[in-house]
Short mmCIF file of C-alpha atoms and ligand atoms in Angstrom, two decimals:
data_model
loop_
_atom_site.label_atom_id
_atom_site.label_comp_id
_atom_site.label_asym_id
_atom_site.label_seq_id
_atom_site.Cartn_x
_atom_site.Cartn_y
_atom_site.Cartn_z
CA MET A 1 -58.91 81.26 -34.09
CA ARG A 2 -60.78 82.39 -30.96
CA LYS A 3 -61.30 85.82 -29.50
CA ILE A 4 -59.82 85.75 -26.02
CA ALA A 5 -59.57 88.23 -23.15
CA ILE A 6 -57.04 87.72 -20.39
CA VAL A 7 -57.80 89.64 -17.21
CA GLY A 8 -54.66 90.33 -15.21
CA SER A 9 -51.49 91.01 -17.19
CA GLY A 10 -48.86 89.89 -14.70
CA TYR A 11 -46.38 87.02 -15.01
CA VAL A 12 -49.12 84.53 -15.88
CA GLY A 13 -51.63 86.66 -17.79
CA LEU A 14 -49.04 88.32 -19.98
CA VAL A 15 -47.27 85.09 -20.86
CA THR A 16 -50.52 83.20 -21.45
CA GLY A 17 -51.97 86.00 -23.56
CA THR A 18 -48.83 86.39 -25.64
CA CYS A 19 -48.49 82.65 -26.22
CA LEU A 20 -52.16 82.27 -27.19
CA ALA A 21 -51.68 85.12 -29.68
CA GLU A 22 -48.60 83.35 -31.04
CA LEU A 23 -50.76 80.23 -31.49
CA GLY A 24 -53.01 82.31 -33.76
CA HIS A 25 -55.75 83.61 -31.47
CA LYS A 26 -56.85 87.21 -31.18
CA VAL A 27 -56.03 88.23 -27.64
CA VAL A 28 -56.55 91.30 -25.54
CA CYS A 29 -54.66 91.48 -22.25
CA VAL A 30 -56.52 93.55 -19.68
CA ASP A 31 -55.14 95.04 -16.47
CA ASN A 32 -56.43 97.74 -14.14
CA ASN A 33 -52.88 98.94 -13.52
CA LYS A 34 -52.74 101.89 -15.93
CA SER A 35 -48.97 102.32 -15.93
CA LYS A 36 -48.49 98.62 -16.76
CA ILE A 37 -50.80 98.86 -19.76
CA GLU A 38 -49.19 102.15 -20.90
CA LEU A 39 -45.77 100.45 -20.88
CA LEU A 40 -47.09 97.44 -22.77
CA LYS A 41 -48.72 99.63 -25.38
CA LYS A 42 -45.29 101.22 -25.95
CA GLY A 43 -43.79 97.76 -26.46
CA GLN A 44 -42.07 97.72 -23.07
CA VAL A 45 -42.46 94.77 -20.73
CA PRO A 46 -42.94 95.45 -17.01
CA ILE A 47 -41.42 92.12 -15.93
CA TYR A 48 -38.21 90.28 -16.74
CA GLU A 49 -38.96 87.07 -18.61
CA PRO A 50 -36.52 85.78 -21.24
CA GLY A 51 -37.93 86.03 -24.80
CA LEU A 52 -41.20 87.67 -23.77
CA GLU A 53 -40.55 91.18 -25.06
CA ALA A 54 -39.70 89.99 -28.58
CA LEU A 55 -42.80 87.76 -28.71
CA ILE A 56 -45.05 90.57 -27.46
CA ARG A 57 -43.68 92.92 -30.14
CA LYS A 58 -44.15 90.31 -32.85
CA ASN A 59 -47.77 89.61 -31.93
CA THR A 60 -48.63 93.27 -31.33
CA ARG A 61 -47.34 94.08 -34.81
CA SER A 62 -49.44 91.33 -36.37
CA LYS A 63 -52.45 92.75 -34.47
CA ARG A 64 -53.17 89.46 -32.73
CA LEU A 65 -52.26 90.95 -29.35
CA SER A 66 -53.47 94.18 -27.78
CA PHE A 67 -53.68 95.73 -24.31
CA SER A 68 -56.43 97.52 -22.44
CA THR A 69 -57.37 98.89 -19.03
CA ASP A 70 -61.02 98.50 -19.89
CA LEU A 71 -62.70 95.15 -19.23
CA ALA A 72 -66.17 96.01 -20.57
CA GLY A 73 -65.22 96.12 -24.27
CA PRO A 74 -63.06 92.96 -24.25
CA THR A 75 -65.78 91.11 -22.28
CA LYS A 76 -68.34 91.92 -24.95
CA ALA A 77 -65.97 91.10 -27.82
CA SER A 78 -64.44 87.84 -26.52
CA GLU A 79 -65.76 84.30 -26.43
CA ILE A 80 -63.31 83.11 -23.81
CA ILE A 81 -62.23 85.13 -20.78
CA PHE A 82 -59.33 84.00 -18.62
CA ILE A 83 -59.07 85.25 -15.05
CA ALA A 84 -55.34 85.53 -14.31
CA VAL A 85 -55.30 88.04 -11.48
CA ASN A 86 -53.22 87.77 -8.33
CA THR A 87 -54.47 85.61 -5.45
CA PRO A 88 -52.21 86.76 -2.60
CA PRO A 89 -52.04 85.15 0.82
CA LYS A 90 -53.82 86.65 3.81
CA PRO A 91 -52.06 86.76 7.20
CA ASP A 92 -53.98 83.65 8.34
CA GLY A 93 -52.71 81.66 5.33
CA SER A 94 -56.01 81.75 3.46
CA VAL A 95 -56.15 83.00 -0.12
CA ASP A 96 -57.33 86.52 -0.83
CA LEU A 97 -59.92 86.09 -3.58
CA TYR A 98 -60.95 89.75 -3.62
CA TYR A 99 -59.48 90.34 -7.10
CA VAL A 100 -61.06 87.18 -8.52
CA GLU A 101 -64.46 88.21 -7.22
CA ALA A 102 -64.07 91.77 -8.51
CA VAL A 103 -63.26 90.50 -12.01
CA ALA A 104 -66.14 87.99 -11.95
CA ARG A 105 -68.54 90.79 -11.04
CA GLU A 106 -67.25 93.09 -13.76
CA ILE A 107 -67.43 90.35 -16.39
CA ALA A 108 -71.03 89.56 -15.40
CA GLN A 109 -72.08 93.18 -15.64
CA ASN A 110 -70.77 93.40 -19.20
CA MET A 111 -71.81 90.07 -20.68
CA THR A 112 -74.13 90.33 -23.66
CA SER A 113 -73.64 86.86 -25.19
CA TYR A 114 -72.32 83.37 -24.26
CA LYS A 115 -68.93 83.40 -22.51
CA LEU A 116 -66.56 80.73 -21.30
CA ILE A 117 -64.98 82.07 -18.13
CA VAL A 118 -61.78 80.26 -17.28
CA ASP A 119 -59.99 80.51 -13.99
CA LYS A 120 -56.23 80.46 -14.53
CA SER A 121 -55.28 81.98 -11.20
CA THR A 122 -54.31 79.52 -8.49
CA VAL A 123 -57.31 79.23 -6.21
CA PRO A 124 -58.59 76.90 -3.49
CA VAL A 125 -61.05 74.18 -4.38
CA GLU A 126 -64.65 75.44 -4.57
CA THR A 127 -63.63 78.85 -5.92
CA ALA A 128 -65.19 78.18 -9.34
CA GLU A 129 -68.52 77.51 -7.62
CA ARG A 130 -68.27 80.93 -6.00
CA VAL A 131 -67.31 82.57 -9.28
CA GLU A 132 -70.32 80.97 -10.94
CA LEU A 133 -72.64 82.27 -8.20
CA THR A 134 -71.09 85.74 -8.39
CA ILE A 135 -71.66 85.86 -12.12
CA LYS A 136 -75.26 84.68 -11.81
CA ARG A 137 -75.91 87.30 -9.14
CA ASN A 138 -74.46 90.15 -11.19
CA LEU A 139 -75.74 89.36 -14.69
CA LYS A 140 -77.70 92.25 -16.17
CA LYS A 141 -79.62 89.94 -18.47
CA ASN A 142 -79.99 86.21 -18.78
CA VAL A 143 -76.88 85.25 -20.79
CA PRO A 144 -75.59 81.65 -20.90
CA PHE A 145 -72.05 80.98 -19.71
CA ASP A 146 -69.69 78.22 -18.66
CA ILE A 147 -67.06 78.17 -15.96
CA ALA A 148 -63.81 76.24 -16.27
CA SER A 149 -60.59 75.79 -14.38
CA ASN A 150 -57.34 75.71 -16.33
CA PRO A 151 -54.53 75.97 -13.76
CA GLU A 152 -51.19 77.32 -14.82
CA PHE A 153 -47.91 75.48 -14.27
CA LEU A 154 -45.40 77.81 -15.92
CA ARG A 155 -42.19 78.67 -14.11
CA GLU A 156 -40.85 82.19 -14.15
CA GLY A 157 -37.60 82.28 -16.08
CA SER A 158 -38.70 79.57 -18.52
CA ALA A 159 -42.31 80.66 -18.86
CA LEU A 160 -42.50 80.68 -22.68
CA ASP A 161 -41.01 77.24 -23.09
CA ASP A 162 -43.22 75.93 -20.28
CA THR A 163 -46.31 77.33 -22.03
CA PHE A 164 -45.47 75.98 -25.47
CA HIS A 165 -44.13 72.64 -24.15
CA PRO A 166 -45.96 71.89 -20.91
CA ASP A 167 -45.86 68.50 -19.16
CA ARG A 168 -49.65 68.54 -19.23
CA ILE A 169 -52.64 70.78 -19.80
CA VAL A 170 -55.31 70.44 -17.13
CA ILE A 171 -58.86 71.33 -18.08
CA GLY A 172 -61.56 71.29 -15.42
CA VAL A 173 -65.00 71.62 -16.99
CA ASN A 174 -68.64 70.78 -16.44
CA SER A 175 -69.89 71.07 -20.02
CA PRO A 176 -68.88 69.45 -23.33
CA LYS A 177 -68.94 72.89 -24.99
CA ALA A 178 -66.36 74.28 -22.54
CA GLU A 179 -64.20 71.18 -22.99
CA LYS A 180 -64.31 71.50 -26.78
CA MET A 181 -63.45 75.21 -26.72
CA LEU A 182 -60.52 74.81 -24.34
CA LYS A 183 -59.12 71.77 -26.14
CA GLU A 184 -59.37 73.68 -29.39
CA ILE A 185 -57.40 76.74 -28.26
CA TYR A 186 -54.52 74.52 -27.14
CA SER A 187 -54.83 72.07 -30.04
CA THR A 188 -51.46 72.94 -31.60
CA ILE A 189 -49.58 72.30 -28.36
CA LYS A 190 -48.25 68.77 -28.12
CA ALA A 191 -48.94 67.76 -24.53
CA PRO A 192 -51.24 65.38 -22.68
CA VAL A 193 -54.57 67.04 -21.98
CA LEU A 194 -56.21 65.93 -18.76
CA VAL A 195 -59.93 66.66 -18.65
CA THR A 196 -61.47 66.57 -15.17
CA ASP A 197 -64.26 68.04 -13.13
CA ILE A 198 -63.59 71.59 -11.97
CA LYS A 199 -62.85 70.81 -8.32
CA SER A 200 -60.23 68.21 -9.21
CA ALA A 201 -58.51 70.71 -11.51
CA GLU A 202 -58.40 73.23 -8.68
CA ILE A 203 -56.89 70.66 -6.33
CA ILE A 204 -54.34 69.46 -8.93
CA LYS A 205 -52.66 72.86 -8.84
CA HIS A 206 -52.54 73.21 -5.05
CA ALA A 207 -51.48 69.59 -4.58
CA SER A 208 -48.75 69.80 -7.24
CA ASN A 209 -47.12 72.88 -5.76
CA SER A 210 -47.42 71.52 -2.24
CA PHE A 211 -45.80 68.27 -3.34
CA LEU A 212 -42.89 70.09 -4.99
CA ALA A 213 -42.44 72.18 -1.86
CA LEU A 214 -42.48 68.95 0.16
CA LYS A 215 -39.70 67.52 -2.04
CA ILE A 216 -37.57 70.59 -1.36
CA SER A 217 -38.15 70.46 2.39
CA PHE A 218 -37.47 66.74 2.40
CA ILE A 219 -34.08 67.14 0.76
CA ASN A 220 -33.26 70.05 3.05
CA ALA A 221 -34.03 67.87 6.06
CA VAL A 222 -31.77 65.17 4.62
CA ALA A 223 -29.10 67.85 4.05
CA ASN A 224 -29.11 68.53 7.77
CA ILE A 225 -28.44 64.85 8.47
CA CYS A 226 -25.64 64.90 5.88
CA GLU A 227 -24.10 67.91 7.55
CA LYS A 228 -24.21 66.29 10.98
CA SER A 229 -22.85 62.97 9.77
CA GLY A 230 -20.21 64.12 7.30
CA ALA A 231 -22.02 62.88 4.17
CA ASN A 232 -22.57 64.92 1.00
CA ILE A 233 -26.16 65.92 0.11
CA VAL A 234 -25.38 66.38 -3.58
CA LYS A 235 -24.33 62.74 -3.89
CA VAL A 236 -27.24 61.60 -1.72
CA ALA A 237 -29.72 63.51 -3.91
CA GLU A 238 -28.09 62.11 -7.05
CA GLY A 239 -28.43 58.60 -5.71
CA MET A 240 -32.05 59.16 -4.79
CA GLY A 241 -32.93 60.95 -8.00
CA LEU A 242 -31.68 58.12 -10.21
CA ASP A 243 -34.64 56.13 -8.94
CA LYS A 244 -37.29 56.82 -11.56
CA ARG A 245 -40.00 56.70 -8.91
CA ILE A 246 -38.34 59.65 -7.18
CA GLY A 247 -36.78 61.62 -10.05
CA LYS A 248 -33.99 64.15 -9.71
CA ALA A 249 -36.00 67.38 -10.01
CA PHE A 250 -36.50 69.49 -6.90
CA LEU A 251 -33.85 67.64 -4.93
CA ASN A 252 -31.44 70.57 -4.68
CA ALA A 253 -30.74 71.35 -1.06
CA GLY A 254 -30.38 75.01 -0.17
CA ILE A 255 -31.85 77.85 1.82
CA GLY A 256 -35.39 76.81 0.97
CA PHE A 257 -38.09 77.84 -1.43
CA GLY A 258 -39.64 81.27 -1.84
CA GLY A 259 -41.46 83.08 -4.61
CA SER A 260 -45.03 84.06 -5.18
CA CYS A 261 -46.32 80.49 -5.50
CA PHE A 262 -44.91 77.76 -3.22
CA PRO A 263 -45.26 79.54 0.17
CA LYS A 264 -48.67 80.93 -0.73
CA ASP A 265 -50.03 77.76 -2.32
CA LEU A 266 -48.80 75.60 0.54
CA SER A 267 -50.53 77.88 3.06
CA GLY A 268 -53.63 78.07 0.87
CA PHE A 269 -53.85 74.28 0.59
CA LEU A 270 -53.36 73.89 4.33
CA TRP A 271 -56.05 76.45 4.99
CA ILE A 272 -58.66 74.98 2.65
CA SER A 273 -57.91 71.48 3.98
CA LYS A 274 -58.58 72.69 7.52
CA LYS A 275 -61.73 74.47 6.39
CA LEU A 276 -62.95 71.24 4.82
CA GLY A 277 -62.24 69.36 8.05
CA TYR A 278 -58.83 67.77 7.36
CA ASP A 279 -55.72 68.72 9.31
CA PHE A 280 -52.93 68.39 6.72
CA LYS A 281 -50.12 68.30 9.33
CA LEU A 282 -47.53 67.14 6.82
CA LEU A 283 -47.69 70.52 5.10
CA GLU A 284 -47.14 72.38 8.40
CA VAL A 285 -43.83 70.56 8.75
CA VAL A 286 -42.87 71.37 5.15
CA LYS A 287 -43.30 75.05 6.06
CA GLU A 288 -41.37 74.73 9.31
CA ILE A 289 -38.39 73.06 7.63
CA ASN A 290 -38.39 75.77 4.97
CA GLU A 291 -38.28 78.55 7.55
CA SER A 292 -35.52 76.88 9.53
CA GLN A 293 -33.25 76.67 6.46
CA LYS A 294 -32.99 80.46 6.35
CA HIS A 295 -32.13 80.64 10.04
CA SER A 296 -29.48 77.97 9.79
CA PHE A 297 -27.94 79.78 6.80
CA VAL A 298 -27.56 82.97 8.84
CA LYS A 299 -26.21 80.89 11.71
CA LYS A 300 -23.63 79.42 9.35
CA ILE A 301 -22.47 82.92 8.47
CA GLU A 302 -22.28 83.73 12.17
CA ASP A 303 -20.41 80.52 13.00
CA ASN A 304 -17.79 81.47 10.46
CA ILE A 305 -17.30 85.18 11.06
CA TRP A 306 -18.55 85.22 14.69
CA ILE A 307 -20.02 88.63 15.57
CA LEU A 308 -22.28 90.08 12.85
CA LYS A 309 -22.46 93.61 14.25
CA ASP A 310 -20.44 96.02 12.08
CA LYS A 311 -19.43 93.25 9.66
CA THR A 312 -20.00 93.63 5.94
CA ILE A 313 -21.82 90.83 4.16
CA ALA A 314 -21.92 90.68 0.37
CA VAL A 315 -25.14 89.05 -0.77
CA LEU A 316 -25.10 87.62 -4.29
CA GLY A 317 -28.58 87.01 -5.67
CA LEU A 318 -31.84 88.56 -4.49
CA SER A 319 -34.62 87.18 -6.68
CA PHE A 320 -36.34 84.07 -5.32
CA LYS A 321 -34.71 82.04 -8.08
CA PRO A 322 -32.47 82.72 -11.09
CA ASP A 323 -33.71 84.16 -14.41
CA THR A 324 -36.45 86.26 -12.87
CA ASP A 325 -36.74 89.66 -11.21
CA ASP A 326 -39.54 88.41 -8.95
CA MET A 327 -38.86 89.30 -5.32
CA ARG A 328 -42.14 88.05 -3.85
CA SER A 329 -41.34 86.00 -0.71
CA ALA A 330 -37.70 85.72 -1.82
CA PRO A 331 -35.56 84.06 0.90
CA SER A 332 -33.08 86.96 0.44
CA ILE A 333 -35.57 89.29 2.17
CA ASP A 334 -35.67 87.29 5.42
CA ILE A 335 -31.95 86.57 5.32
CA ILE A 336 -31.00 90.22 4.81
CA LYS A 337 -33.47 91.23 7.53
CA MET A 338 -31.83 88.83 10.00
CA LEU A 339 -28.35 90.10 9.08
CA VAL A 340 -29.33 93.76 9.38
CA GLU A 341 -31.15 93.16 12.69
CA GLN A 342 -27.88 91.86 14.08
CA GLY A 343 -26.05 94.99 12.95
CA ALA A 344 -24.38 93.73 9.77
CA LYS A 345 -24.00 95.94 6.71
CA VAL A 346 -25.27 94.34 3.51
CA ARG A 347 -23.90 94.99 0.02
CA ALA A 348 -26.22 93.23 -2.39
CA TYR A 349 -26.10 92.43 -6.08
CA ASP A 350 -28.51 90.71 -8.43
CA PRO A 351 -28.34 90.67 -12.25
CA VAL A 352 -31.99 91.75 -12.72
CA ALA A 353 -33.91 91.98 -9.44
CA MET A 354 -32.34 95.06 -7.84
CA LYS A 355 -35.02 97.47 -9.01
CA ARG A 356 -37.73 95.37 -7.39
CA ALA A 357 -35.56 94.61 -4.35
CA LYS A 358 -35.18 98.37 -3.71
CA GLU A 359 -38.97 98.61 -3.35
CA THR A 360 -38.90 95.98 -0.57
CA MET A 361 -35.53 96.79 1.04
CA PRO A 362 -34.72 100.45 0.42
CA SER A 363 -31.89 100.73 2.97
CA VAL A 364 -29.60 98.03 1.53
CA TYR A 365 -26.56 99.07 -0.52
CA TYR A 366 -27.11 97.88 -4.10
CA ALA A 367 -23.82 97.24 -5.82
CA ARG A 368 -22.97 97.96 -9.47
CA ASP A 369 -21.81 94.39 -9.97
CA ALA A 370 -20.64 91.35 -8.00
CA TYR A 371 -17.13 92.82 -7.63
CA ASP A 372 -18.50 96.03 -6.17
CA ALA A 373 -20.64 93.96 -3.77
CA VAL A 374 -17.69 92.06 -2.29
CA LYS A 375 -15.50 95.12 -1.65
CA ASN A 376 -14.18 94.93 1.93
CA ALA A 377 -16.71 92.24 2.77
CA ASP A 378 -16.12 89.92 5.71
CA CYS A 379 -18.24 87.26 4.07
CA LEU A 380 -19.86 86.52 0.73
CA ALA A 381 -23.28 84.86 0.92
CA VAL A 382 -24.59 83.15 -2.22
CA VAL A 383 -28.37 83.38 -1.96
CA THR A 384 -29.67 82.88 -5.53
CA GLU A 385 -28.07 80.40 -7.93
CA TRP A 386 -27.59 82.67 -10.95
CA ASP A 387 -25.40 80.79 -13.43
CA ALA A 388 -23.30 83.92 -14.01
CA PHE A 389 -22.04 83.74 -10.41
CA LYS A 390 -20.21 80.52 -11.27
CA ARG A 391 -18.14 82.35 -13.85
CA LEU A 392 -16.97 85.26 -11.68
CA ASP A 393 -13.24 85.85 -11.23
CA TYR A 394 -12.85 84.47 -7.70
CA LYS A 395 -9.16 85.40 -7.58
CA MET A 396 -10.23 89.00 -7.98
CA ILE A 397 -13.05 88.51 -5.46
CA LYS A 398 -10.57 87.22 -2.89
CA LYS A 399 -8.40 90.32 -3.40
CA LEU A 400 -11.38 92.62 -2.98
CA MET A 401 -12.77 91.01 0.20
CA LYS A 402 -11.58 91.85 3.70
CA SER A 403 -11.65 88.18 4.64
CA PRO A 404 -12.11 85.37 2.12
CA THR A 405 -15.16 83.54 3.44
CA ILE A 406 -17.94 82.23 1.20
CA ILE A 407 -21.18 80.74 2.52
CA ASP A 408 -22.94 79.17 -0.43
CA GLY A 409 -26.66 78.75 0.22
CA ARG A 410 -27.27 77.03 -3.10
CA ASN A 411 -24.29 74.68 -3.50
CA LEU A 412 -23.52 76.67 -6.62
CA LEU A 413 -19.75 76.84 -6.57
CA ASP A 414 -17.17 74.12 -7.04
CA PRO A 415 -15.69 73.42 -3.59
CA LYS A 416 -12.30 72.22 -4.82
CA THR A 417 -11.69 75.25 -7.04
CA ILE A 418 -12.92 77.74 -4.46
CA LYS A 419 -10.96 76.20 -1.62
CA SER A 420 -7.80 75.96 -3.74
CA LEU A 421 -7.96 79.75 -4.11
CA GLY A 422 -7.70 80.08 -0.33
CA PHE A 423 -11.33 80.73 0.57
CA VAL A 424 -13.02 79.40 3.67
CA TYR A 425 -15.98 77.78 1.92
CA ARG A 426 -19.15 76.47 3.56
CA ALA A 427 -22.21 75.21 1.71
CA ILE A 428 -25.33 73.16 2.40
CA GLY A 429 -25.45 69.50 3.47
CA GLY A 430 -21.70 68.87 3.38
CA TRP A 431 -21.19 69.91 -0.25
CA GLU A 432 -18.05 71.81 0.81
CA ASN A 433 -16.38 68.50 1.69
CA SER A 434 -17.00 67.04 -1.75
CA ILE A 435 -14.07 64.87 -2.77
CA PHE A 436 -15.39 63.64 -6.16
P1 NAD B 501 -49.24 89.26 -10.87
O1 NAD B 501 -49.40 89.96 -9.59
O2 NAD B 501 -47.92 89.32 -11.58
O3 NAD B 501 -50.35 89.72 -11.89
C1 NAD B 501 -51.68 89.88 -11.57
C2 NAD B 501 -52.21 91.06 -12.34
O4 NAD B 501 -53.62 91.16 -12.15
C3 NAD B 501 -51.62 92.41 -11.87
O5 NAD B 501 -51.01 93.05 -12.97
C4 NAD B 501 -52.83 93.19 -11.36
O6 NAD B 501 -52.75 94.58 -11.63
C5 NAD B 501 -53.96 92.53 -12.15
N1 NAD B 501 -55.28 92.74 -11.58
C6 NAD B 501 -55.70 92.61 -10.29
N2 NAD B 501 -56.99 92.91 -10.18
C7 NAD B 501 -57.44 93.24 -11.40
C8 NAD B 501 -58.68 93.63 -11.93
N3 NAD B 501 -59.76 93.76 -11.12
N4 NAD B 501 -58.78 93.91 -13.23
C9 NAD B 501 -57.72 93.77 -14.04
N5 NAD B 501 -56.50 93.41 -13.61
C10 NAD B 501 -56.36 93.13 -12.31
O7 NAD B 501 -49.59 87.73 -10.56
P2 NAD B 501 -49.07 86.43 -11.33
O8 NAD B 501 -47.73 86.03 -10.81
O9 NAD B 501 -49.25 86.60 -12.80
O10 NAD B 501 -50.10 85.35 -10.79
C11 NAD B 501 -51.44 85.34 -11.20
C12 NAD B 501 -52.07 84.05 -10.72
O11 NAD B 501 -51.42 82.91 -11.34
C13 NAD B 501 -51.94 83.81 -9.21
O12 NAD B 501 -53.07 83.14 -8.75
C14 NAD B 501 -50.74 82.90 -9.11
O13 NAD B 501 -50.76 82.11 -7.94
C15 NAD B 501 -50.89 82.04 -10.34
N6 NAD B 501 -49.64 81.48 -10.87
C16 NAD B 501 -48.51 82.22 -10.89
C17 NAD B 501 -47.34 81.67 -11.42
C18 NAD B 501 -46.07 82.47 -11.43
O14 NAD B 501 -45.01 81.87 -11.68
N7 NAD B 501 -46.07 83.77 -11.21
C19 NAD B 501 -47.34 80.36 -11.94
C20 NAD B 501 -48.54 79.64 -11.93
C21 NAD B 501 -49.69 80.20 -11.39
#
C-alpha cells in the first residue's frame, strides 16, 4: 500500500485515483475547483462515467479515498504524486502547460521528504525535463525526488475497465527507485508493463493518439471514394480490418473524431515536431480530412432538404462519443454552428450531455427525449452513435417528423429497416446502399 496524491480530479485524475484506491492504496484526489471537491465529498460525481460513482462511494467509505482542495497537506503526506491536470490546446496548436507548471511549483514548495512525481497528463516530449527544473528551482530545502512519465490511455465511457484491464502500462523513468515504486502500485493489474526512458514515454502517448486519429481520417477518406464509386465503406472496412496487421478498431467511417484528446494531441504532436525541426505533414492532412467530414455531413443534409433557412433539424447525440457527457471539441458543436449560421432551427437531444452542451450552445432547443427532438423536423441528423438510438420507435419518429429524412453521420442505423419504413436515408461511405 502506498500513499498517493492525485492532482487534478477530472476524467483522468478521478478515475485513476479511485482505481488506485480500489487496488488498496491510500489516495487523496486534489483539485483547485472548490465546487468539484464539495460535490465529491458529498458522494456526488461531477462527470458521467459508468460505474465510477459506486466505486468512489465504496472507497470513500473504506477511507482509502478522500478529496481535498489543498495540495500542501497531501504533498507532505504522500510518497507518490500524480499530475493529472488539464493540458488544453493553445490557438497555435501548442499545448498549454500552465497548469502543469503551477502544480509542479506548488509541490516543490511543500516537499519535506522524498517524492516521486509522476506526470499522467498528456504532454509534449521534454515536459518532464521542465517539470524537474521547475521543482529544483522552487524547492524550499534540498529534498530528493524523482520524475516519471506514466501516460494515460483510458477512454471515457469505459474508463474503469480500461484502467483495470489496460492493453499496456507505460512507465518512463530515469531511476530504479521510481521504476520499482511505479511497478509496485500497478502490480495487481495484469498487463504488459513497458519501462522506457521518460522522453519515449511522453512520445508514446502523442504518437498513439495521432496514429488512431490517422486511422479514422484514413477510413473517412476511403469512405469518400466509396461514396463516389458506389461501394460500401462498412464492407470495405470489414475486409481491411480482418487483416491482423491492420485490425478492425478505429475503422468506423463517420463525421470525424472530436473530444478532448485526439484534436488536441494531434495538434500538440504536430507543434512539438515542428519545434524540434521536423515538419510532420502527414498529421496536417489527418486534421484537414477530419474537418472536411463535418462540412460534407452538413452538405449532405443540404443536398437532401435543399434550403436550410427556416428548416428544423433534429440532432440526435451531442457528446463527442457515446457513454460520456464530454462535449470538449465534440463534432456536434461545429455541425450545429454551421446549421444555425445557415438559418436552420436545431432541436437537439443527448442521453447525458445536454447539461454540458447548454454551457457551450445556450441558444439550441434541448428536447426532453428523441421523440420530442424530431417533432416537425425536416431532417433527423444522427451525430453521436448512442446505442439507445438504434432502439427508438422509428415508425413513431416518421409520424412526428414533417418530412421523413434521416442523415446518419455514424452509420448507426440499419438501412434496410429504415428505408422499408419510408424514410429517405443517407449515411456515410455508401452504407445506405447496403444490400447484405
Ligand atoms: P479535466 O479538465 O477533466 O481535469 C483536469 C482537472 O485538473 C480539473 O478538474 C481542474 O480543475 C484541475 N486542475 C487544474 N489546475 C489545477 C491545480 N493547479 N491544482 C489542482 N487541480 C487543478 O481533464 P482530463 O480529461 O482529466 O485530462 C487530464 C489530462 O489527461 C490531460 O492532459 C488529458 O490530455 C489527459 N488524458 C485525458 C483522457 C480523457 O479521456 N479525458 C485520456 C487520457 C489522457
